[in-house]
Structures are given as structure tokens and as C-alpha cells.
PDB file of C-alpha atoms in Angstrom:
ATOM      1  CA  UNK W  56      39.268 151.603  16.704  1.00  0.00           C
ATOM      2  CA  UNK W  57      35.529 152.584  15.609  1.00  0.00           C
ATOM      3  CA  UNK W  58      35.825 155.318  13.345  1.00  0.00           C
ATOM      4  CA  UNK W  59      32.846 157.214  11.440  1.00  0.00           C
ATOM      5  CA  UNK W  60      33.450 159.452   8.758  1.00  0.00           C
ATOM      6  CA  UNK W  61      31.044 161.864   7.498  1.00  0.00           C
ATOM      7  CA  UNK W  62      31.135 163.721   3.707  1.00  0.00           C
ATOM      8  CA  UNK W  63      29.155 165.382   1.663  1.00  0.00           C
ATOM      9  CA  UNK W  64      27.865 168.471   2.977  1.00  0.00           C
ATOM     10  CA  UNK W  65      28.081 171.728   1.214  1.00  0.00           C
ATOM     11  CA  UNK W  66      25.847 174.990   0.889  1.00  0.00           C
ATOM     12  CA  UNK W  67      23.165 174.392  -1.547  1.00  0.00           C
ATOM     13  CA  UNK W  68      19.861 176.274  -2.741  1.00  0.00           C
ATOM     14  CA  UNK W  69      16.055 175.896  -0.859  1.00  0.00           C
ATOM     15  CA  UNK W  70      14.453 172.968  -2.577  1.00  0.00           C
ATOM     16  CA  UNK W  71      17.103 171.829  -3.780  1.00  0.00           C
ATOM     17  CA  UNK W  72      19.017 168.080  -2.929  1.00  0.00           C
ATOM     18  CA  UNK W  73      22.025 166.616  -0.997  1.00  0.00           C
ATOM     19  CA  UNK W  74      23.247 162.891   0.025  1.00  0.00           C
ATOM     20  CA  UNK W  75      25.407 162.806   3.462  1.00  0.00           C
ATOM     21  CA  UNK W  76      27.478 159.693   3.613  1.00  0.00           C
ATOM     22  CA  UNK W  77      29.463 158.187   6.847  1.00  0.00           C
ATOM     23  CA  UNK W  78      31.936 155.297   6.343  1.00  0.00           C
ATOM     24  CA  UNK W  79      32.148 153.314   8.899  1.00  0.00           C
ATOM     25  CA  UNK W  80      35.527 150.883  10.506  1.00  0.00           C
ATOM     26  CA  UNK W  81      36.893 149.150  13.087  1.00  0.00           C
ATOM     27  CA  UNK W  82      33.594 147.343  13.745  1.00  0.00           C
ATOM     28  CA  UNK W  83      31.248 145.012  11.985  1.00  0.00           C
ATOM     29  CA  UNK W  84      29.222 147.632  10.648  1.00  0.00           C
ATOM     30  CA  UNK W  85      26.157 145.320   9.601  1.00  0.00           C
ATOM     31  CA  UNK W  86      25.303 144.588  13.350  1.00  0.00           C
ATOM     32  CA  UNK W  87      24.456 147.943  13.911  1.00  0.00           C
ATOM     33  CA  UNK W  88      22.289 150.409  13.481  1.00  0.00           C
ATOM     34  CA  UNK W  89      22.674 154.256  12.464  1.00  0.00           C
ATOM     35  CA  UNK W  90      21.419 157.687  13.768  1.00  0.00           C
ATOM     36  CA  UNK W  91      21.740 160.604  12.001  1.00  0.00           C
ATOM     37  CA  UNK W  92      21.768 164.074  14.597  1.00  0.00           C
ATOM     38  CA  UNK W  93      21.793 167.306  13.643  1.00  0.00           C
ATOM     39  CA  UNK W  94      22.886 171.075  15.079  1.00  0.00           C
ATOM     40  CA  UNK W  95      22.118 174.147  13.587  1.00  0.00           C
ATOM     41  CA  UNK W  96      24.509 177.405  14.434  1.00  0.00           C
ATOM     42  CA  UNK W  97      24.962 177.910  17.798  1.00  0.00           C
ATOM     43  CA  UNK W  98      21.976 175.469  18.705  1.00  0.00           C
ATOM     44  CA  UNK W  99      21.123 171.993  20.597  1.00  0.00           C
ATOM     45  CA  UNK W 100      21.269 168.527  18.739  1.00  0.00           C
ATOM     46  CA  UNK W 101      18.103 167.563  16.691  1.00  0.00           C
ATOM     47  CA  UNK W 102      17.789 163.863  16.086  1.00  0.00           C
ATOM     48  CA  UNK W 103      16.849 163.422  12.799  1.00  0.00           C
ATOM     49  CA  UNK W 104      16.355 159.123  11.552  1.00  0.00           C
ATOM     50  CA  UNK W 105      17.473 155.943  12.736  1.00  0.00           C
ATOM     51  CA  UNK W 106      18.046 152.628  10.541  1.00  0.00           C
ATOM     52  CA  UNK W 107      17.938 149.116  12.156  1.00  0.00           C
ATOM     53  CA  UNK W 108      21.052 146.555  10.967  1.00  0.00           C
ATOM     54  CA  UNK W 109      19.086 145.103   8.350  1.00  0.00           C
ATOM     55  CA  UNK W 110      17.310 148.450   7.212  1.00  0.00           C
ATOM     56  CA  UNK W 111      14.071 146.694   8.318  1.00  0.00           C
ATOM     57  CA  UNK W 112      12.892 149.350  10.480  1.00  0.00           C
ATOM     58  CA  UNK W 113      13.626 153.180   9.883  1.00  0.00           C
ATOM     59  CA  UNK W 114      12.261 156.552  11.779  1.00  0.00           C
ATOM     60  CA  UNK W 115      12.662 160.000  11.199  1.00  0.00           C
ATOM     61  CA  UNK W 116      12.091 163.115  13.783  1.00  0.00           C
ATOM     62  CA  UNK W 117       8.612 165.301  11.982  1.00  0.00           C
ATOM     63  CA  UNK W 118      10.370 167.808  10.484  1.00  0.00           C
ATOM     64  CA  UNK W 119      12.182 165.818   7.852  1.00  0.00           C
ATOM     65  CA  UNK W 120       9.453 163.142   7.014  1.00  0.00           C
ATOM     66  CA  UNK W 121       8.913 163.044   3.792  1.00  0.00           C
ATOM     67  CA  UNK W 122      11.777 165.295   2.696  1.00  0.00           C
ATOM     68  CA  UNK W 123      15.079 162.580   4.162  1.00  0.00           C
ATOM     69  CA  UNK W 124      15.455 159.099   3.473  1.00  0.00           C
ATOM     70  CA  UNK W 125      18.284 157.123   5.313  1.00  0.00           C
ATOM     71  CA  UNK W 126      19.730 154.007   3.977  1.00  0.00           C
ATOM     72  CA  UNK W 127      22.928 151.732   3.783  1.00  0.00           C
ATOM     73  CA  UNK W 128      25.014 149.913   2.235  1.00  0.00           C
ATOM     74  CA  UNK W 129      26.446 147.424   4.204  1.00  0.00           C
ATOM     75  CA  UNK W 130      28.961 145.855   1.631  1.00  0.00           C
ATOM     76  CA  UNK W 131      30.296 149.455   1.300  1.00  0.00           C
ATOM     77  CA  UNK W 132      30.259 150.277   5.562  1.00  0.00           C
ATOM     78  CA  UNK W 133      28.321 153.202   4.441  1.00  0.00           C
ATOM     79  CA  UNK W 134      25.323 155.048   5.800  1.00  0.00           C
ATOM     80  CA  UNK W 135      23.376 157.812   3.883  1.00  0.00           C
ATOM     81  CA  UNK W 136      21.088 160.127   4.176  1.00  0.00           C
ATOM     82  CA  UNK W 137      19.233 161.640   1.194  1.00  0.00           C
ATOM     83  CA  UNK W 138      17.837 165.136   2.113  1.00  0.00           C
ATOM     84  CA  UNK W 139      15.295 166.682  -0.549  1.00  0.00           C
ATOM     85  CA  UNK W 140      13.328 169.762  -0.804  1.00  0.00           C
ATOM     86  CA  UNK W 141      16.164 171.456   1.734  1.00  0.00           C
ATOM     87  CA  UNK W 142      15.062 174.114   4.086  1.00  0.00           C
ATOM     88  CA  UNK W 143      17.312 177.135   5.238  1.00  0.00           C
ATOM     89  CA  UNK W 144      15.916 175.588   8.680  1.00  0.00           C
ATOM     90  CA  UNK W 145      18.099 172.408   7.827  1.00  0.00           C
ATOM     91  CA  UNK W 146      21.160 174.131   8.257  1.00  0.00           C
ATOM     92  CA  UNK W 147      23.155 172.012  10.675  1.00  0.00           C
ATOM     93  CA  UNK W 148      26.189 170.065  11.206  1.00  0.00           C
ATOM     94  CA  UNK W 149      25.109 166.699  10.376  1.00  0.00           C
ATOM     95  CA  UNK W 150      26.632 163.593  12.967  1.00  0.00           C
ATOM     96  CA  UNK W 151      26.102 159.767  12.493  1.00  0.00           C
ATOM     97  CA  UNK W 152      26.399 157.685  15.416  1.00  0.00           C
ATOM     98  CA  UNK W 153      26.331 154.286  15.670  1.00  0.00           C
ATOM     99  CA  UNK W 154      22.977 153.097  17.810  1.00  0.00           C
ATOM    100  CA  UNK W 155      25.056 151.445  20.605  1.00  0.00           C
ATOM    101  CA  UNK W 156      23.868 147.822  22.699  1.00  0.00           C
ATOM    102  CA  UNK W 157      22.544 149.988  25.763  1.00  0.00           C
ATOM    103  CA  UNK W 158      19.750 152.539  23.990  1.00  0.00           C
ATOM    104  CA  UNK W 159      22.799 154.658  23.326  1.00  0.00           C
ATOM    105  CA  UNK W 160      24.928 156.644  21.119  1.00  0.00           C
ATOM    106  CA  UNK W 161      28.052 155.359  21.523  1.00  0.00           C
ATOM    107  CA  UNK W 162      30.312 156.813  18.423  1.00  0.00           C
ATOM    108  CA  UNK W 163      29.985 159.830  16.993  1.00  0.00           C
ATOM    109  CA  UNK W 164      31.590 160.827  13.731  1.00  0.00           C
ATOM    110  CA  UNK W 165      32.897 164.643  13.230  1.00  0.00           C
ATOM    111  CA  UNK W 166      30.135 165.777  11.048  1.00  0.00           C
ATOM    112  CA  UNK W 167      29.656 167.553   8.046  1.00  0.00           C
ATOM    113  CA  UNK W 168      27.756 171.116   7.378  1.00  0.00           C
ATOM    114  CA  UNK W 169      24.967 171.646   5.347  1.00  0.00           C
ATOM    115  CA  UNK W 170      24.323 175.057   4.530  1.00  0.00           C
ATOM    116  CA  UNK W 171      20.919 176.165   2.883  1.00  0.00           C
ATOM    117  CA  UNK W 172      20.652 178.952   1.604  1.00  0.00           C
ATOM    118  CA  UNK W 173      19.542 181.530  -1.332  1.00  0.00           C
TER     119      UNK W 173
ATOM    120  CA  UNK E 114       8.627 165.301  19.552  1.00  0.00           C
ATOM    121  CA  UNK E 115       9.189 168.198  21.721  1.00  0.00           C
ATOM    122  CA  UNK E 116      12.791 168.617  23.090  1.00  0.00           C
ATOM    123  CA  UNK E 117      13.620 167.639  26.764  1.00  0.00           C
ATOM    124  CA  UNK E 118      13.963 170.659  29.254  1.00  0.00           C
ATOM    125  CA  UNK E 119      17.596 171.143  30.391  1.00  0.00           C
ATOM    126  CA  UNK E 120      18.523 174.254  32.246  1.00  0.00           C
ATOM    127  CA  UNK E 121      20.331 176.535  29.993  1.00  0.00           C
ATOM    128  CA  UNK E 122      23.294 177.023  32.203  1.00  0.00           C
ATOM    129  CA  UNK E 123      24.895 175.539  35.366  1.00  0.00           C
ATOM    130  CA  UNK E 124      27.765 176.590  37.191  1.00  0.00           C
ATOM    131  CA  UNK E 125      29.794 175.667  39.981  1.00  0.00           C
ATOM    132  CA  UNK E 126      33.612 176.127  41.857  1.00  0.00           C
ATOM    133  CA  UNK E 127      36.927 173.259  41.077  1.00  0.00           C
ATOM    134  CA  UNK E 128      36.162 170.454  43.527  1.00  0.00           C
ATOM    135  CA  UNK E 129      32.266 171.421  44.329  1.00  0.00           C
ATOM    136  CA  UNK E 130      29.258 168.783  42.470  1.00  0.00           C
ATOM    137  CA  UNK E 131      26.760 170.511  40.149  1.00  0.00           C
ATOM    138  CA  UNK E 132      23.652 168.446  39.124  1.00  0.00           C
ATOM    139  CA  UNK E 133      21.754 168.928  35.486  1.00  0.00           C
ATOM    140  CA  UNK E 134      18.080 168.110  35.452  1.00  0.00           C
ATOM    141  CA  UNK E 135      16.530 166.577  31.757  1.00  0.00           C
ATOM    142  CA  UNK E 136      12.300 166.975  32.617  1.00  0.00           C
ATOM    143  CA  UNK E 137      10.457 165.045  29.619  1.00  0.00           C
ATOM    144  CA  UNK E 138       7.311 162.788  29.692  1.00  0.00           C
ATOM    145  CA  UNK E 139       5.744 159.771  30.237  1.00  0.00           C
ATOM    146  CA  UNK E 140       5.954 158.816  26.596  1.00  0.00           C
ATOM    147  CA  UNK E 141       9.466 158.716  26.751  1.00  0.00           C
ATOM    148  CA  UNK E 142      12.331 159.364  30.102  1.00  0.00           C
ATOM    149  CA  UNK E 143       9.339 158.614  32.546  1.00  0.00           C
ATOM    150  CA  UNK E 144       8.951 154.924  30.646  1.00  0.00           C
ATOM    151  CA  UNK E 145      11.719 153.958  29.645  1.00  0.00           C
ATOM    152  CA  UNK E 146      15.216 153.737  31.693  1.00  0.00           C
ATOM    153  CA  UNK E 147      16.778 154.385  27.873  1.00  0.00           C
ATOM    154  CA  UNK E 148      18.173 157.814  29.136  1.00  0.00           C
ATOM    155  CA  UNK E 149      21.555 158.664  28.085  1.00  0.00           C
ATOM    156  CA  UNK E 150      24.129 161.799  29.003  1.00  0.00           C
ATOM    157  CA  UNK E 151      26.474 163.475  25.864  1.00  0.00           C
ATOM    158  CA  UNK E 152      29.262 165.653  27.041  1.00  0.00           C
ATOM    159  CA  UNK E 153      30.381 168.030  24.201  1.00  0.00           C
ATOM    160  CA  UNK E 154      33.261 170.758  23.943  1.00  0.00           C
ATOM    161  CA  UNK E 155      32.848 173.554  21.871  1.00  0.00           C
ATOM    162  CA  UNK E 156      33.858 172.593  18.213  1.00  0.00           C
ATOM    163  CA  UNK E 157      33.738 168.685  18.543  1.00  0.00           C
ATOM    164  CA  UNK E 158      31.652 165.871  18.617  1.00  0.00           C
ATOM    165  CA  UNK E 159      29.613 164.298  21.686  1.00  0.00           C
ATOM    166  CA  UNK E 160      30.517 161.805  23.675  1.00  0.00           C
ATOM    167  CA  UNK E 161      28.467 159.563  25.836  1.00  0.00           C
ATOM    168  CA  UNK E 162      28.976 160.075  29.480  1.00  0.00           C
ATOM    169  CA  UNK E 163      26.079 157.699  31.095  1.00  0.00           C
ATOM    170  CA  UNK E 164      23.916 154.866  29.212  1.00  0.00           C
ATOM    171  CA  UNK E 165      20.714 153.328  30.750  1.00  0.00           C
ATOM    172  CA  UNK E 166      20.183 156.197  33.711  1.00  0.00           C
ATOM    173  CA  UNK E 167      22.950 155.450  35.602  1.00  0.00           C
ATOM    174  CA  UNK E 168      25.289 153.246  33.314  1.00  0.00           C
ATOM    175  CA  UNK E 169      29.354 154.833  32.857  1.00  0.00           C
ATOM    176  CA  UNK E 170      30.938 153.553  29.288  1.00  0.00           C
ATOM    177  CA  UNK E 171      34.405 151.896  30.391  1.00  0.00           C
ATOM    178  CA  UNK E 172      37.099 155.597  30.435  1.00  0.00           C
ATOM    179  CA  UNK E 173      34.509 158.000  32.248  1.00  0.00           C
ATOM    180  CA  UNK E 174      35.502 158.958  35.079  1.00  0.00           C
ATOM    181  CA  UNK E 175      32.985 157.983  38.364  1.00  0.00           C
ATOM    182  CA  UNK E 176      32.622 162.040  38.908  1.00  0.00           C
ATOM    183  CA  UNK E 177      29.908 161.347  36.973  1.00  0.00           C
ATOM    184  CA  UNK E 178      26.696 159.695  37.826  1.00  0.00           C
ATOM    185  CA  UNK E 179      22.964 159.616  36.719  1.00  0.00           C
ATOM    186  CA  UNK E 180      19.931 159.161  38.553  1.00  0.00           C
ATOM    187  CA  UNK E 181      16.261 159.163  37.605  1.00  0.00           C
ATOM    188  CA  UNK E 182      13.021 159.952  39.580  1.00  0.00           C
ATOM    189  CA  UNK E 183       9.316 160.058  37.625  1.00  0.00           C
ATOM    190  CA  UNK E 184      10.013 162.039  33.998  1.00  0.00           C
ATOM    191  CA  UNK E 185      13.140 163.663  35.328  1.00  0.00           C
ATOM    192  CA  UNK E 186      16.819 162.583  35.222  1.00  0.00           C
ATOM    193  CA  UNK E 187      19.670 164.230  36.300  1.00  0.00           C
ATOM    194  CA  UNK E 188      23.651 164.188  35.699  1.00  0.00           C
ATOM    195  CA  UNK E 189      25.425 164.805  38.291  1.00  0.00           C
ATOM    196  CA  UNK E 190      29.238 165.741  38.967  1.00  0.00           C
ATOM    197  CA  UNK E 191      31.538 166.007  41.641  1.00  0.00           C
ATOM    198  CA  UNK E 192      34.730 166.856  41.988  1.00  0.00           C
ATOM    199  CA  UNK E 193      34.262 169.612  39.537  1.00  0.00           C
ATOM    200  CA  UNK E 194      37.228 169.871  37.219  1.00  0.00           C
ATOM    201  CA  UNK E 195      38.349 173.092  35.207  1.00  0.00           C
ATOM    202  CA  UNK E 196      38.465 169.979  32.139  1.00  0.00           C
ATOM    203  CA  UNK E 197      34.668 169.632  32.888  1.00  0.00           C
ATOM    204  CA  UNK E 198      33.393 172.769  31.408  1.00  0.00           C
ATOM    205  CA  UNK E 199      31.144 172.070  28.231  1.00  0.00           C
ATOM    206  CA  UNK E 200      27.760 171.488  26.847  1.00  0.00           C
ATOM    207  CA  UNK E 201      25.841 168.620  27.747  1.00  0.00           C
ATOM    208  CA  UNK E 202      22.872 166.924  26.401  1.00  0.00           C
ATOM    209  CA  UNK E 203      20.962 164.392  27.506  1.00  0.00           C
ATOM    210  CA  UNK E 204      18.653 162.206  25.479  1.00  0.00           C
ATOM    211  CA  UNK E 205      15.841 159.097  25.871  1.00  0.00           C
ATOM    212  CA  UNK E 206      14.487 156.982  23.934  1.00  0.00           C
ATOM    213  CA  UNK E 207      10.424 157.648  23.057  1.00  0.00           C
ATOM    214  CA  UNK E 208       7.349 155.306  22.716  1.00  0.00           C
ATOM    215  CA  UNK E 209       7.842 156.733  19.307  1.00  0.00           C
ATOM    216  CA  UNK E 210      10.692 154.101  18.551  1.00  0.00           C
ATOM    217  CA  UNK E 211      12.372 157.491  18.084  1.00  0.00           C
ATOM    218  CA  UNK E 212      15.361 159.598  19.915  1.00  0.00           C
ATOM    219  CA  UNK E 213      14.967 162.733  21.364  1.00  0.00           C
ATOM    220  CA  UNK E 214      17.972 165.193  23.141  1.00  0.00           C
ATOM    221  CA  UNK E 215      17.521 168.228  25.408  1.00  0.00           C
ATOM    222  CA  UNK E 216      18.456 171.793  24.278  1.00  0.00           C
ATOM    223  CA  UNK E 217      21.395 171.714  26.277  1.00  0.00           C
ATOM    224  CA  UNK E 218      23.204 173.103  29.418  1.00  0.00           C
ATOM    225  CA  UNK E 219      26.209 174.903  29.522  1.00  0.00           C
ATOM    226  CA  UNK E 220      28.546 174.022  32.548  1.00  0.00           C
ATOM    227  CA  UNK E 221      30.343 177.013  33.635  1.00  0.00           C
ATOM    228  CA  UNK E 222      33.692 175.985  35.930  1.00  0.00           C
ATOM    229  CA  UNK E 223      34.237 179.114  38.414  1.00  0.00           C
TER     230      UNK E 223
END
């Protein structure tokens, strides 16, 4: 079955860095592209960046260009997401989801906290 | 990219329908039928309800349906069912090439 697993997350220092990575299985993971979504405390998801299958094509919501970079590996079934110059605003629980065929998010992984803060 | 508008809270009795509206724009749920529905529980992970407007992933039950009309969709339920209380989102696809959700409506089951 499709599984996504996120790691990495941690509490960490304003301007400081952290990678988020989400393994991927039960599914060809280089057909598909990635979303990253984020929810602070007690708050509404944030989209934050989506990568195309061949990492030919990447966005990211405003508040994060600039500061995240997503990538992949897709020998690895891995998706990233680099996050510098961190913000006590970036507090969330970080999700990947896979971008599904119908303009969807079909599987969500269990996400991971990130916790800025002095 | 400002958020969709969801109303913050909806209630309703076992067995009656509730309906959530999701208002955005033209640049993104009045253009593109790319809206989707996210049902999440307190302490998990979303899951998609409806794809496409009006599309159910294979396992949802047909209490649920989605509609659209101009820059406003809605998700609506019948058959209300004490195991339908959560948060959901909904979300559309932008002329942006980007995603963006609504802040989210709390269903209340009476």
C-alpha cells in the first residue's frame, strides 16, 4: 500500500537550517510528483512547494521563496525539503503528499514538527 | 496567495445534511474545476474526500458530494454521522501553477 514517511523535524534556532525528508513505497515513486503542506499550532494547512516527476518544474507558496528548496531523489524514493533562514512563523507540522492523477492530494504522510524557536 | 474562505464552524443533528462553502477567485476555484475536499480528525493526517468538484476516491462514502457554482464550491453531507465530526479543508488549484487550502471548518455533530 502507498506509504509516505516523513523525518527530520526538530526544534531549531531563527536563521538557522533543517532538511525534511519523506520516503516513499508501494508506488512507483518517479511518476509522481510531491507537495509539501504545512500547519502551524492549532491552525489551517499552508501549502508550501510542489515538484513535478522529473524535478523539471517546482513552486513554492511566497512566504518560503527564497528561504525552501524541494528536491528528490528518485533512486532513493525520497523527497526533501531544505528550509533555511527558519522563522518562528515556520513552526508547523510538515506533510508530503503525493500530487495525485486528478489535481489532487491523494496520500498524505503523518508529518513531522518543526519547531522554531529562541 | 490568499487562503480560500471556509466558514469557521458548521454544525448539524445524526441523520440531517450540512453543506461547507470554499469562496476563492477567478484566478483559481472559479477557473479551474481542480477543487478538492480533505477531511481531517484531530491529531492525524488529511484525507481526500472529493477530487475534480464533484469526484469521490473509490472507499468514501456517497454522503458526500461536491458541487461548484462561479468562485464558490461546496461539500456537502447527508446522513450526518457522529464518525463525521472533524476539520475539513478544501483546496484548488491556482493560475499560479500553485495549491492553495481554506482555513478550515470545524463540523460539529449535535
Amino acid at each position: 500500500q502507498v506509504q509516505l514517511v516523513e523525518s527530520g523535524g526538530g526544534v531549531v534556532q531563527p536563521g538557522t537550517s533543517l532538511r525534511l525528508s519523506c520516503v516513499a513505497s508501494g508506488f512507483t515513486f518517479s511518476h509522481y510528483g510531491f507537495h509539501w503542506v504545512r500547519q502551524a499550532p492549532g491552525r489551517g494547512l499552508e501549502w508550501v512547494a510542489i515538484i513535478r516527476p522529473d524535478e523539471s518544474n517546482k513552486y513554492y507558496e511566497d512566504s518560503v521563496k527564497g528561504r525552501f528548496t524541494i528536491s528528490r531523489d528518485n533512486s532513493k524514493n525520497t523527497l526533501y525539503l531544505q528550509m533555511n533562514s527558519l522563522r518562528t512563523e515556520d513552526t508547523a507540522v510538515y506533510y508530503c503528499a503525493r500530487d495525485g492523477p486528478n489535481w489532487n492530494l491523494d496520500y498524505w504522510g503523518q508529518g513531522t514538527l518543526v519547531t522554531v524557536t529562541s | 496567495q490568499s487562503a480560500l474562505t471556509q466558514p469557521p464552524s458548521v454544525s448539524g443533528s445524526p441523520g440531517q445534511s450540512v453543506a461547507i462553502s470554499c469562496t476563492g477567485t477567478s484566478s483559481d476555484v472559479g477557473s479551474y474545476n481542480r477543487v478538492s475536499w480533505y477531511q481531517q480528525p484531530p491529531g492525524t493526517a488529511p484525507k481526500l474526500m472529493i477530487h475534480e468538484v464533484s469526484n469521490r476516491p473509490s472507499g468514501v462514502p456517497d454522503r458526500f458530494s461536491g458541487s461548484k457554482s462561479g468562485n464558490t464550491a461546496s461539500l456537502t453531507i447527508t446522513g450526518l454521522q457522529a464518525e463525521d465530526e472533524s476539520d475539513y479543508y478544501c483546496s484548488s488549484y491556482t493560475s499560479s501553477d500553485t495549491w492553495v487550502f481554506g482555513g478550515g471548518t470545524k463540523l460539529t455533530v449535535l
